[in-house]
Amino acid sequence: MSFARFKSILSIGCPALFLLLSLSCFSQATPYVNPNVRASESLSGYWKYIVDPYENGYYNYRLEPFEEQEDTSRNAFFTDSKPRDRSELIEYDFDLSDSIYVPGDWNTQKEKLFFYEGTVWYRRLFNSTIKDPANRVFLSFGAANYKADVYLNGQKLGSHTGGFTPFSFEITSLLKDTVNSLVVKVDNKRLKDGVPTVNTDWWNYGGITRDVNLLETPSTFIEGFSIQLERDDPGHIVGLVQLNGIDRSGSEVEVHIPELGKSVLLKTDEKGKASFRTSVDSLRLWSVNDPKLYKVIFNTKEDTITDMVGFRTITVKGRDILLNDRPVFLKGISIHEESPIRGGRAHSKADARQLLGWAKELGCNFVRLAHYPHNEHMVRLADSLGILVWEEIPVYWTISWENEATYENAANQLQELIRRDRNRASVIIWSMANETPTSNARNRFLTDLAELTRSLDPTRLISAALEQSSYQGDPWVRTIEDDFARVTDILSFNQYIGWYDGLPDKAEKISWKIQQNKPVFISEFGGGAKQGYFGDKHTRWTEDYQEYLYEENIKMLSSIEQLRGMSPWILVDFRSPRRMLPKIQDGWNRKGLISEEGIKKKAFYTLQKYYLSKE
């Protein structure tokens, strides 16, 4: 049973207690060790791989897992075996197999795997480089889509489910002094009870799609921390630290912010936790125009980690979204995690710079990272650029609402996302879902996720991309009738008037009846255009049609009195197996304002003009 489904949500007055509660949820038997805050050794590069659609390397011919057998067969791929003599039958060989680059998806690296969904085995050999034999060593994955089973020197480290969140395993006791064999079974099959489910509108990229790193820590180390402005009193910084190791209790931790001249000395409790609250003067608040980041250093007698952190508040008051107590209009765009021009799953800092650079050029102060957690490079770069961020998990369309395991999967991905990004000033919205059909089971599912989120992080806003409907049966008046709208902090919804709902000129006939006293945010609108295809504004798929659609939608949406932002769909054309119209789509969703070749369409400049007028 999940945390959200068995706990009662407490009204705790002290934000430090909220933080302490949140950190307790992140503590795991194998903690996540983040390579972005401490030294690490990258395992990026070419790995050997074997395609295994029948999973012969995992099961015997009776479909019994090799790893559950008392005497493991050397034909199990994770043993990385070689014949001991000329007579032994071993039916695989990583050394003789092809190579593939990590991080990266297999679909765009290998033509024969373009549409492949199933199991691929990866193998990487590395030498142990431990600096101190008393230290511990962790293996950290940024993400692997969708399920990963990880083995070191023939021993299973564990499994991870969820294609877009990070995970780690401790490998200290299994390391060899010489060559170590790391084998990872990655399976990207779509599952009805998965998160996401079988039906999506993006490419199901498979593989180890983000960085893999080795990290060495002291025997007792800083597992995690949280630091931010106090929710109800921004004159104070509150935070917490979690230690991991045999000496975690009663240990001293120093929190130091050099530029503020602040140092706080803490002592951990029996579980290795310590919280603090300290006043601050002359603090430059992080904002879109001044994305100030402070160096924050955490020290123990054994360990030191450093991060760059911005301090700001984000709240809602009536119909306004307040950044540092000042109203802000969210000039946004939605983004998929695809690498423009190179193609495939985005994974590098360069990919993040290109995507967010285009968003800045568009005039954006906000991005919606859809429809799953993006690479940590994106939110860290958003911190430095002053771009506000909406993050979401892939609870998308027709999730199995009644299945407890599906909820546990979604809740785990949400916790892993919050654990990773809870110190990023740019992140202001946690989104629970996208375009999900209303039902009692769905409402319980999403409400439980929202309660879990608020228990872990009460400082950010909750939302979901809802759907609009007709008001009292009148097709010309639109409204939001969704019980989950009572749970969210902002009223976000998708609408496609002019594309799936009539033609662009229909927008001028539509009015909106918004009954919730909340900020309205349009999480999606838009339409497709093939870059370079021109005609009159009534010819679908032309840049002229898309431009006209944007013009009419912007006018219509601007008439909503409580409109406080939008993130049209989408920045760049992206791959989708649902979109196969020859000569136009050819496997691409064409709603981007920029083509997959990096060429801007006419509607890009229409939205840019509107955003510049909102300065």
Coordinates of C-alpha atoms in Angstrom, one line a residue:
M1 CA 0.0 0.0 0.0
S2 CA 1.4 3.4 -1.0
F3 CA 2.4 6.3 1.3
A4 CA -0.5 8.4 0.0
R5 CA -3.1 5.7 0.5
F6 CA -2.4 4.7 4.1
K7 CA -1.3 8.0 5.6
S8 CA -3.6 10.8 6.8
I9 CA -2.5 14.1 5.5
L10 CA -1.4 16.1 8.5
S11 CA -1.7 19.9 9.0
I12 CA 1.8 20.6 10.3
G13 CA 2.6 24.1 11.1
C14 CA 6.4 23.8 10.9
P15 CA 7.8 23.6 7.3
A16 CA 10.9 21.9 8.6
L17 CA 8.6 19.0 9.7
F18 CA 7.2 18.8 6.2
L19 CA 10.7 18.7 4.9
L20 CA 11.7 16.0 7.4
L21 CA 8.6 14.0 6.3
S22 CA 9.6 14.4 2.7
L23 CA 13.2 13.2 3.2
S24 CA 12.0 10.1 5.1
C25 CA 10.2 9.1 1.9
F26 CA 13.3 9.3 -0.1
S27 CA 15.5 7.1 2.1
Q28 CA 15.7 3.7 0.5
A29 CA 17.7 0.5 1.1
T30 CA 19.8 1.6 -1.9
P31 CA 19.8 5.4 -2.0
Y32 CA 19.9 7.6 -5.1
V33 CA 23.4 9.1 -5.3
N34 CA 23.3 12.2 -7.6
P35 CA 26.3 12.7 -9.9
N36 CA 25.4 16.3 -10.3
V37 CA 26.5 17.3 -6.8
R38 CA 29.6 15.2 -6.3
A39 CA 32.6 13.8 -8.3
S40 CA 31.8 10.9 -10.6
E41 CA 33.3 8.7 -13.3
S42 CA 31.2 8.5 -16.5
L43 CA 30.5 5.2 -18.1
S44 CA 29.4 7.0 -21.3
G45 CA 30.6 5.4 -24.5
Y46 CA 30.1 2.3 -26.7
W47 CA 28.6 -0.7 -24.9
K48 CA 28.2 -4.1 -26.4
Y49 CA 24.6 -5.2 -26.9
I50 CA 22.4 -8.2 -27.8
V51 CA 18.9 -8.0 -29.1
D52 CA 16.8 -10.6 -27.3
P53 CA 13.1 -10.5 -28.4
Y54 CA 12.4 -14.0 -26.8
E55 CA 14.4 -13.2 -23.7
N56 CA 16.5 -16.3 -24.1
G57 CA 19.1 -14.7 -22.0
Y58 CA 16.7 -14.4 -19.0
Y59 CA 14.5 -17.5 -19.2
N60 CA 15.2 -21.2 -19.9
Y61 CA 13.0 -23.1 -22.4
R62 CA 10.4 -23.6 -19.7
L63 CA 10.2 -19.9 -19.2
E64 CA 11.8 -20.1 -15.8
P65 CA 14.1 -17.2 -14.9
F66 CA 17.7 -18.2 -14.8
E67 CA 18.3 -15.9 -11.8
E68 CA 15.8 -17.9 -9.7
Q69 CA 17.6 -21.2 -10.3
E70 CA 19.9 -22.6 -7.6
D71 CA 22.5 -23.4 -10.2
T72 CA 22.5 -20.5 -12.7
S73 CA 23.1 -21.5 -16.3
R74 CA 26.1 -19.9 -17.9
N75 CA 23.7 -19.3 -20.8
A76 CA 22.1 -16.6 -18.8
F77 CA 23.4 -13.4 -20.5
F78 CA 24.0 -11.6 -17.2
T79 CA 26.7 -14.1 -16.3
D80 CA 28.7 -12.8 -19.4
S81 CA 30.3 -16.3 -19.7
K82 CA 32.8 -17.7 -22.2
P83 CA 33.2 -21.4 -23.0
R84 CA 35.6 -23.0 -20.5
D85 CA 36.8 -25.4 -23.2
R86 CA 36.2 -26.2 -26.8
S87 CA 33.2 -28.4 -26.0
E88 CA 31.1 -26.2 -23.8
L89 CA 27.9 -24.8 -25.4
I90 CA 27.5 -21.1 -24.8
E91 CA 25.0 -19.5 -27.3
Y92 CA 25.9 -15.8 -27.0
D93 CA 29.1 -13.7 -26.8
F94 CA 29.1 -10.0 -25.9
D95 CA 32.7 -9.6 -27.1
L96 CA 31.7 -10.6 -30.7
S97 CA 28.4 -8.5 -30.6
D98 CA 27.8 -5.1 -32.1
S99 CA 28.2 -1.9 -30.1
I100 CA 25.8 1.0 -29.3
Y101 CA 26.3 4.3 -27.6
V102 CA 25.2 5.1 -24.1
P103 CA 23.5 7.4 -23.3
G104 CA 21.2 7.0 -26.3
D105 CA 18.1 5.2 -27.6
W106 CA 18.5 2.1 -29.7
N107 CA 15.8 3.2 -32.2
T108 CA 17.7 5.9 -34.0
Q109 CA 21.2 4.4 -33.6
K110 CA 20.3 1.1 -35.3
E111 CA 18.0 1.1 -38.3
K112 CA 16.9 -2.5 -37.6
L113 CA 15.7 -1.4 -34.1
F114 CA 13.8 1.6 -35.2
F115 CA 10.4 0.1 -34.4
Y116 CA 11.7 -2.5 -32.0
E117 CA 9.9 -3.0 -28.6
G118 CA 11.3 -5.7 -26.3
T119 CA 14.5 -6.6 -24.5
V120 CA 18.1 -5.5 -25.3
W121 CA 21.0 -6.5 -23.2
Y122 CA 23.9 -4.1 -22.6
R123 CA 27.4 -4.9 -21.4
R124 CA 30.1 -2.6 -20.3
L125 CA 33.5 -3.6 -18.9
F126 CA 35.3 -1.3 -16.5
N127 CA 38.2 -1.3 -14.0
S128 CA 37.8 -0.5 -10.4
T129 CA 39.4 2.9 -9.4
I130 CA 38.5 3.1 -5.7
K131 CA 40.7 5.8 -4.1
D132 CA 40.1 4.5 -0.5
P133 CA 39.3 0.9 0.4
A134 CA 37.1 2.2 3.2
N135 CA 34.8 4.0 0.8
R136 CA 31.6 2.9 -0.8
V137 CA 30.9 2.8 -4.6
F138 CA 27.5 3.4 -6.3
L139 CA 26.3 2.9 -9.8
S140 CA 23.9 5.7 -10.9
F141 CA 21.6 5.7 -13.9
G142 CA 19.9 8.9 -15.1
A143 CA 17.2 6.7 -16.8
A144 CA 16.6 3.6 -18.8
N145 CA 13.4 3.0 -20.7
Y146 CA 11.3 1.2 -19.5
K147 CA 12.4 -1.5 -17.1
A148 CA 16.0 -2.2 -16.2
D149 CA 17.5 -5.3 -14.5
V150 CA 21.1 -4.6 -13.5
Y151 CA 23.9 -7.2 -12.9
L152 CA 27.5 -6.8 -11.8
N153 CA 29.9 -9.7 -12.2
G154 CA 27.0 -12.1 -12.6
Q155 CA 25.2 -10.9 -9.4
K156 CA 21.9 -9.0 -9.6
L157 CA 21.9 -5.5 -8.2
G158 CA 18.2 -4.9 -8.6
S159 CA 15.5 -3.7 -10.9
H160 CA 14.0 -0.3 -11.7
T161 CA 10.6 0.4 -13.4
G162 CA 9.9 3.8 -15.0
G163 CA 11.6 5.1 -18.1
F164 CA 12.4 8.7 -17.0
T165 CA 13.6 8.8 -13.4
P166 CA 17.0 8.2 -11.9
F167 CA 18.1 5.2 -9.7
S168 CA 21.3 3.9 -8.1
F169 CA 22.7 0.7 -6.7
E170 CA 25.6 0.1 -4.3
I171 CA 28.2 -2.1 -5.8
T172 CA 31.0 -1.9 -3.1
S173 CA 31.0 -5.6 -2.2
L174 CA 30.9 -6.8 -5.7
L175 CA 33.7 -4.9 -7.3
K176 CA 36.8 -6.7 -8.5
D177 CA 40.2 -5.1 -8.6
T178 CA 40.5 -5.8 -12.3
V179 CA 37.9 -6.0 -15.0
N180 CA 34.2 -5.7 -13.9
S181 CA 31.3 -6.8 -16.1
L182 CA 28.2 -4.6 -15.9
V183 CA 25.2 -6.1 -17.7
V184 CA 21.9 -4.3 -18.0
K185 CA 18.7 -5.9 -19.4
V186 CA 16.5 -3.1 -20.8
D187 CA 12.9 -3.8 -21.8
N188 CA 10.7 -1.1 -23.4
K189 CA 7.6 -3.1 -24.1
R190 CA 4.4 -1.1 -23.6
L191 CA 2.1 -2.5 -20.9
K192 CA -1.6 -1.9 -20.3
D193 CA -1.0 -1.5 -16.6
G194 CA 2.2 0.5 -17.1
V195 CA 2.9 4.2 -16.6
P196 CA 2.6 5.3 -19.4
T197 CA 0.1 2.7 -20.7
V198 CA 0.1 1.2 -24.2
N199 CA -1.5 4.2 -26.0
T200 CA 0.6 7.4 -26.3
D201 CA 1.4 10.0 -28.8
W202 CA 5.2 9.9 -28.7
W203 CA 7.9 7.5 -29.7
N204 CA 8.7 4.6 -27.4
Y205 CA 12.4 5.1 -27.4
G206 CA 14.2 2.1 -25.8
G207 CA 17.6 1.9 -24.1
I208 CA 19.8 3.4 -21.5
T209 CA 18.8 6.9 -22.5
R210 CA 20.7 9.0 -19.9
D211 CA 24.1 9.1 -18.3
V212 CA 25.5 6.2 -16.3
N213 CA 28.1 7.1 -13.6
L214 CA 30.2 5.5 -10.9
L215 CA 30.4 7.4 -7.7
E216 CA 32.7 6.9 -4.7
T217 CA 31.5 8.1 -1.3
P218 CA 32.8 7.9 2.3
S219 CA 31.4 5.1 4.4
T220 CA 29.0 7.6 5.9
F221 CA 27.9 10.1 3.3
I222 CA 25.4 12.8 2.6
E223 CA 22.5 11.0 0.9
G224 CA 20.3 14.0 0.2
F225 CA 19.2 17.4 1.2
S226 CA 16.5 20.0 0.7
I227 CA 16.8 23.7 1.1
Q228 CA 14.4 26.6 0.3
L229 CA 12.7 29.7 1.5
E230 CA 10.2 29.0 4.3
R231 CA 6.7 28.7 2.8
D232 CA 5.0 31.2 5.2
D233 CA 8.0 33.3 6.2
P234 CA 10.4 34.1 3.2
G235 CA 12.7 35.8 5.7
H236 CA 14.0 32.4 6.6
I237 CA 15.7 29.5 4.8
V238 CA 14.7 26.1 5.9
G239 CA 16.2 22.8 5.0
L240 CA 17.3 19.3 6.0
V241 CA 20.0 16.8 5.5
Q242 CA 20.0 13.0 5.4
L243 CA 23.1 11.0 6.1
N244 CA 23.6 7.3 5.1
G245 CA 26.0 5.0 6.8
I246 CA 26.9 3.3 10.1
D247 CA 27.9 6.7 11.7
R248 CA 24.8 8.6 10.5
S249 CA 23.4 9.3 14.0
G250 CA 24.8 12.0 16.2
S251 CA 27.0 13.4 13.4
E252 CA 27.7 17.0 12.8
V253 CA 26.8 18.6 9.5
E254 CA 27.7 22.2 8.5
V255 CA 25.5 24.0 6.0
H256 CA 27.4 26.9 4.5
I257 CA 26.2 29.6 2.0
P258 CA 29.4 31.6 1.5
E259 CA 27.9 34.6 -0.3
L260 CA 25.4 35.2 2.5
G261 CA 28.0 34.6 5.2
K262 CA 25.7 31.9 6.6
S263 CA 26.8 28.8 8.4
V264 CA 24.6 26.5 10.4
L265 CA 25.9 23.6 12.4
L266 CA 23.6 20.6 12.8
K267 CA 23.6 17.3 14.6
T268 CA 21.7 14.4 13.1
D269 CA 19.2 12.2 14.9
E270 CA 19.3 8.4 15.3
K271 CA 18.0 8.1 11.7
G272 CA 20.7 10.4 10.3
K273 CA 18.4 13.3 9.7
A274 CA 18.8 16.9 10.7
S275 CA 16.7 20.0 9.9
F276 CA 17.4 23.7 10.2
R277 CA 15.9 27.2 10.0
T278 CA 17.9 30.3 9.7
S279 CA 17.1 34.0 9.0
V280 CA 18.5 35.7 5.9
D281 CA 19.0 39.4 5.1
S282 CA 19.7 41.0 1.7
L283 CA 18.8 37.8 -0.2
R284 CA 18.5 38.2 -4.0
L285 CA 15.4 36.2 -4.9
W286 CA 15.6 34.0 -7.9
S287 CA 13.3 35.3 -10.7
V288 CA 12.9 35.1 -14.5
N289 CA 14.8 38.4 -14.9
D290 CA 17.4 37.7 -12.2
P291 CA 18.0 34.0 -11.9
K292 CA 20.3 34.3 -9.0
L293 CA 21.9 31.1 -7.7
Y294 CA 23.9 30.7 -4.5
K295 CA 26.5 28.1 -3.8
V296 CA 25.4 25.9 -1.0
I297 CA 27.9 23.6 0.7
F298 CA 27.1 20.6 3.0
N299 CA 30.1 19.4 5.1
T300 CA 30.6 16.5 7.4
K301 CA 33.9 15.2 8.8
E302 CA 34.0 12.7 5.9
D303 CA 31.9 14.2 3.1
T304 CA 31.3 17.4 1.1
I305 CA 28.7 18.1 -1.6
T306 CA 28.0 21.4 -3.3
D307 CA 25.0 22.6 -5.3
M308 CA 23.8 25.9 -6.9
V309 CA 20.4 26.9 -5.5
G310 CA 18.0 29.7 -6.1
F311 CA 15.6 31.0 -3.5
R312 CA 12.1 32.1 -4.4
T313 CA 8.4 31.7 -3.5
I314 CA 5.6 30.5 -5.7
T315 CA 2.0 30.9 -4.6
V316 CA -1.5 31.4 -5.8
K317 CA -3.8 34.2 -4.7
G318 CA -7.3 34.1 -6.2
R319 CA -6.8 34.3 -9.9
D320 CA -3.1 35.2 -9.8
I321 CA 0.1 33.2 -9.8
L322 CA 2.6 35.0 -7.6
L323 CA 6.4 34.7 -8.0
N324 CA 8.0 36.3 -5.0
D325 CA 4.6 37.8 -4.2
R326 CA 4.3 39.5 -7.6
P327 CA 1.9 38.4 -10.4
V328 CA 3.5 36.6 -13.2
F329 CA 2.1 35.6 -16.6
L330 CA 3.5 32.3 -17.8
K331 CA 4.6 32.7 -21.4
G332 CA 5.3 29.1 -22.1
I333 CA 5.7 26.4 -24.7
S334 CA 5.4 22.6 -24.4
I335 CA 8.5 20.5 -25.1
H336 CA 9.1 16.8 -25.8
E337 CA 12.5 15.3 -24.9
E338 CA 13.7 14.8 -28.4
S339 CA 17.0 16.0 -29.8
P340 CA 16.2 18.4 -32.7
I341 CA 18.3 17.9 -35.9
R342 CA 20.2 14.8 -34.5
G343 CA 17.0 13.0 -33.8
G344 CA 16.2 10.5 -31.0
R345 CA 15.9 10.9 -27.3
A346 CA 17.6 14.1 -26.0
H347 CA 20.2 13.4 -23.4
S348 CA 23.0 16.0 -23.4
K349 CA 23.6 19.5 -22.1
A350 CA 23.9 20.6 -25.7
D351 CA 20.4 19.3 -26.4
A352 CA 19.0 21.2 -23.4
R353 CA 20.7 24.4 -24.5
Q354 CA 19.3 24.1 -27.9
L355 CA 15.7 23.5 -26.8
L356 CA 15.6 26.1 -24.0
G357 CA 17.5 28.5 -26.2
W358 CA 14.7 28.3 -28.8
A359 CA 12.2 28.8 -26.0
K360 CA 14.0 31.9 -24.9
E361 CA 14.1 33.2 -28.4
L362 CA 10.3 32.6 -28.7
G363 CA 9.9 35.0 -25.7
C364 CA 9.1 32.3 -23.1
N365 CA 9.6 32.6 -19.4
F366 CA 8.1 29.1 -18.9
V367 CA 8.3 25.6 -20.3
R368 CA 6.1 22.6 -19.9
L369 CA 8.2 19.5 -20.0
A370 CA 5.8 16.9 -21.4
H371 CA 4.7 14.1 -20.9
Y372 CA 7.3 12.6 -18.5
P373 CA 10.3 13.8 -16.4
H374 CA 13.0 15.2 -18.7
N375 CA 16.7 15.0 -18.2
E376 CA 18.1 16.8 -15.2
H377 CA 20.2 18.9 -17.6
M378 CA 16.9 20.7 -18.6
V379 CA 15.9 21.9 -15.1
R380 CA 19.4 22.8 -14.1
L381 CA 19.8 24.9 -17.2
A382 CA 16.4 26.4 -16.6
D383 CA 17.6 27.4 -13.2
S384 CA 20.5 29.4 -14.7
L385 CA 18.4 30.9 -17.6
G386 CA 15.5 32.0 -15.4
I387 CA 12.9 29.8 -17.1
L388 CA 10.0 28.5 -15.0
V389 CA 9.2 24.8 -15.3
W390 CA 6.2 22.5 -15.2
E391 CA 7.1 18.9 -14.7
E392 CA 4.9 15.9 -15.0
I393 CA 4.8 12.1 -14.8
P394 CA 3.4 10.0 -17.7
V395 CA -0.1 9.4 -16.3
Y396 CA -1.5 9.8 -19.7
W397 CA -4.9 9.1 -21.3
T398 CA -6.2 5.6 -20.3
I399 CA -4.2 4.6 -17.3
S400 CA -5.5 1.5 -15.3
W401 CA -7.1 3.5 -12.6
E402 CA -8.3 0.5 -10.6
N403 CA -4.9 -1.3 -10.5
E404 CA -3.1 -0.8 -7.2
A405 CA 0.3 -1.7 -8.9
T406 CA -0.3 1.0 -11.5
Y407 CA -0.8 3.6 -8.8
E408 CA 2.3 2.4 -6.9
N409 CA 4.3 2.7 -10.2
A410 CA 3.0 6.3 -10.8
A411 CA 3.6 7.3 -7.1
N412 CA 7.1 5.9 -7.2
Q413 CA 8.0 7.9 -10.4
L414 CA 6.5 11.0 -8.8
Q415 CA 8.6 10.5 -5.6
E416 CA 11.8 9.9 -7.7
L417 CA 11.1 13.1 -9.7
I418 CA 10.5 15.2 -6.6
R419 CA 13.6 13.7 -4.9
R420 CA 15.7 14.7 -7.9
D421 CA 14.4 18.2 -8.5
R422 CA 13.1 19.5 -5.1
N423 CA 16.0 22.0 -5.0
R424 CA 15.5 23.5 -8.4
A425 CA 14.1 27.1 -8.2
S426 CA 12.8 26.9 -11.8
V427 CA 10.4 24.1 -11.0
I428 CA 7.1 25.6 -9.9
I429 CA 4.4 23.1 -10.9
W430 CA 4.1 19.3 -10.3
S431 CA 1.5 18.0 -12.8
M432 CA -0.4 14.8 -12.0
A433 CA -1.8 13.8 -15.4
N434 CA -2.6 14.7 -19.0
E435 CA -6.0 14.4 -20.8
T436 CA -7.4 11.7 -18.5
P437 CA -11.1 10.7 -18.8
T438 CA -13.0 11.5 -15.6
S439 CA -14.3 8.7 -13.4
N440 CA -14.5 8.0 -9.7
A441 CA -11.5 5.7 -9.9
R442 CA -9.4 8.3 -11.8
N443 CA -10.4 11.0 -9.3
R444 CA -9.2 8.9 -6.4
F445 CA -6.0 8.0 -8.2
L446 CA -5.1 11.6 -9.0
T447 CA -6.2 12.9 -5.6
D448 CA -4.0 10.4 -3.9
L449 CA -1.1 11.5 -6.1
A450 CA -1.8 15.1 -5.3
E451 CA -1.9 14.4 -1.5
L452 CA 1.4 12.5 -1.8
T453 CA 3.0 15.4 -3.6
R454 CA 1.8 18.0 -1.1
S455 CA 3.1 15.8 1.8
L456 CA 6.5 15.6 0.0
D457 CA 6.7 19.2 -1.2
P458 CA 4.1 21.8 0.0
T459 CA 6.0 24.7 -1.5
R460 CA 5.0 24.2 -5.2
L461 CA 1.8 24.2 -7.2
I462 CA -0.3 21.2 -8.2
S463 CA -1.9 20.9 -11.6
A464 CA -3.0 18.5 -14.4
A465 CA -3.7 19.0 -18.0
L466 CA -7.5 18.7 -18.0
E467 CA -10.0 18.7 -20.8
Q468 CA -12.7 21.3 -21.6
S469 CA -16.4 20.6 -22.4
S470 CA -19.6 22.5 -23.4
Y471 CA -21.3 24.6 -20.8
Q472 CA -24.9 23.3 -20.1
G473 CA -25.0 21.7 -23.5
D474 CA -24.2 24.9 -25.4
P475 CA -21.4 24.0 -27.9
W476 CA -20.4 27.7 -28.2
V477 CA -19.8 28.2 -24.5
R478 CA -16.9 26.2 -23.0
T479 CA -16.2 25.3 -19.4
I480 CA -14.2 22.9 -17.2
E481 CA -16.3 20.3 -15.4
D482 CA -13.9 18.0 -13.6
D483 CA -13.9 17.1 -10.0
F484 CA -10.1 17.1 -9.9
A485 CA -10.2 20.8 -10.7
R486 CA -11.1 21.3 -7.0
V487 CA -7.8 19.7 -6.0
T488 CA -5.4 21.6 -8.2
D489 CA -3.9 25.0 -7.5
I490 CA -4.3 26.3 -11.0
L491 CA -6.9 25.4 -13.6
S492 CA -5.0 24.0 -16.6
F493 CA -6.6 22.5 -19.6
N494 CA -6.0 21.5 -23.2
Q495 CA -8.2 22.7 -26.1
Y496 CA -7.8 22.3 -29.9
I497 CA -10.4 24.6 -31.4
G498 CA -9.4 25.0 -35.0
W499 CA -7.7 21.7 -35.4
Y500 CA -9.7 18.8 -33.9
D501 CA -12.7 21.0 -33.2
G502 CA -13.7 23.0 -36.3
L503 CA -11.6 25.4 -38.3
P504 CA -9.6 28.4 -36.9
D505 CA -12.5 30.8 -37.5
K506 CA -14.6 28.9 -35.0
A507 CA -12.5 30.4 -32.2
E508 CA -14.1 33.9 -32.7
K509 CA -17.5 32.3 -31.9
I510 CA -16.5 30.6 -28.7
S511 CA -16.9 32.1 -25.2
W512 CA -15.7 30.7 -21.9
K513 CA -17.5 30.2 -18.6
I514 CA -14.9 29.5 -16.0
Q515 CA -16.5 28.9 -12.6
Q516 CA -13.4 28.1 -10.6
N517 CA -11.8 31.1 -8.8
K518 CA -8.3 30.0 -9.9
P519 CA -5.7 31.1 -12.3
V520 CA -6.4 29.7 -15.8
F521 CA -3.5 28.2 -17.7
I522 CA -3.9 26.7 -21.2
S523 CA -1.6 23.7 -21.2
E524 CA -2.1 22.9 -24.9
F525 CA -3.5 24.4 -28.1
G526 CA -2.2 24.2 -31.6
G527 CA -2.3 22.5 -35.0
G528 CA -0.1 20.8 -37.5
A529 CA 1.9 22.3 -40.4
K530 CA 4.5 20.8 -42.7
Q531 CA 7.4 23.2 -42.7
G532 CA 7.9 24.7 -46.2
Y533 CA 4.3 23.9 -47.3
F534 CA 2.4 27.1 -48.0
G535 CA -1.0 28.0 -49.3
D536 CA -4.0 29.9 -48.1
K537 CA -5.0 30.0 -44.5
H538 CA -7.8 27.5 -45.0
T539 CA -5.6 24.8 -46.4
R540 CA -4.8 22.3 -43.7
W541 CA -1.1 21.4 -43.0
T542 CA 0.1 24.7 -44.5
E543 CA 2.2 27.0 -42.4
D544 CA -0.5 29.6 -43.2
Y545 CA -3.2 27.5 -41.6
Q546 CA -1.1 27.0 -38.5
E547 CA -0.4 30.7 -38.3
Y548 CA -4.1 31.6 -38.7
L549 CA -5.0 29.1 -36.0
Y550 CA -2.5 30.7 -33.6
E551 CA -3.8 34.2 -34.4
E552 CA -7.4 33.2 -33.7
N553 CA -6.7 31.1 -30.6
I554 CA -4.6 33.9 -29.0
K555 CA -7.5 36.3 -29.5
M556 CA -10.0 33.9 -28.1
L557 CA -8.0 32.9 -25.1
S558 CA -7.1 36.4 -24.3
S559 CA -10.7 37.1 -23.6
I560 CA -10.6 34.7 -20.6
E561 CA -10.4 37.2 -17.7
Q562 CA -8.4 35.0 -15.4
L563 CA -5.9 33.8 -18.1
R564 CA -2.5 33.6 -16.5
G565 CA -0.5 31.7 -19.0
M566 CA -0.2 29.1 -21.8
S567 CA 2.1 26.5 -23.2
P568 CA 1.0 25.8 -26.8
W569 CA 1.7 22.4 -28.3
I570 CA 4.6 22.2 -29.2
L571 CA 8.1 23.7 -29.7
V572 CA 9.5 21.2 -32.2
D573 CA 8.0 18.5 -34.4
F574 CA 8.5 15.1 -32.8
R575 CA 8.3 11.4 -33.7
S576 CA 5.0 9.6 -33.2
P577 CA 3.9 6.2 -34.6
R578 CA 0.3 7.6 -34.6
R579 CA 1.2 10.1 -37.3
M580 CA 1.8 8.4 -40.6
L581 CA 0.2 10.6 -43.3
P582 CA 2.6 10.2 -46.3
K583 CA 4.3 13.3 -47.6
I584 CA 3.1 15.3 -44.6
Q585 CA 3.7 13.5 -41.3
D586 CA 5.8 10.5 -42.2
G587 CA 6.0 9.5 -38.6
W588 CA 6.2 13.0 -37.1
N589 CA 3.7 15.0 -35.1
R590 CA 3.7 18.2 -37.1
K591 CA 2.3 20.6 -34.4
G592 CA 5.8 22.0 -33.7
L593 CA 6.6 25.7 -34.2
I594 CA 10.0 24.5 -35.4
S595 CA 10.7 21.5 -37.8
E596 CA 12.8 18.6 -36.9
E597 CA 15.5 20.2 -39.0
G598 CA 15.5 23.3 -36.9
I599 CA 13.6 25.6 -39.3
K600 CA 11.0 28.0 -37.7
K601 CA 7.5 28.0 -39.1
K602 CA 5.4 31.2 -39.5
A603 CA 3.4 30.5 -36.3
F604 CA 6.6 30.7 -34.3
Y605 CA 6.7 34.4 -35.0
T606 CA 3.0 34.9 -34.3
L607 CA 3.4 33.5 -30.8
Q608 CA 6.7 35.4 -30.3
K609 CA 5.0 38.7 -31.2
Y610 CA 2.3 38.0 -28.6
Y611 CA 4.8 37.1 -25.9
L612 CA 6.8 40.2 -26.5
S613 CA 3.7 42.3 -26.1
K614 CA 3.2 40.8 -22.7
E615 CA 6.4 42.3 -21.3

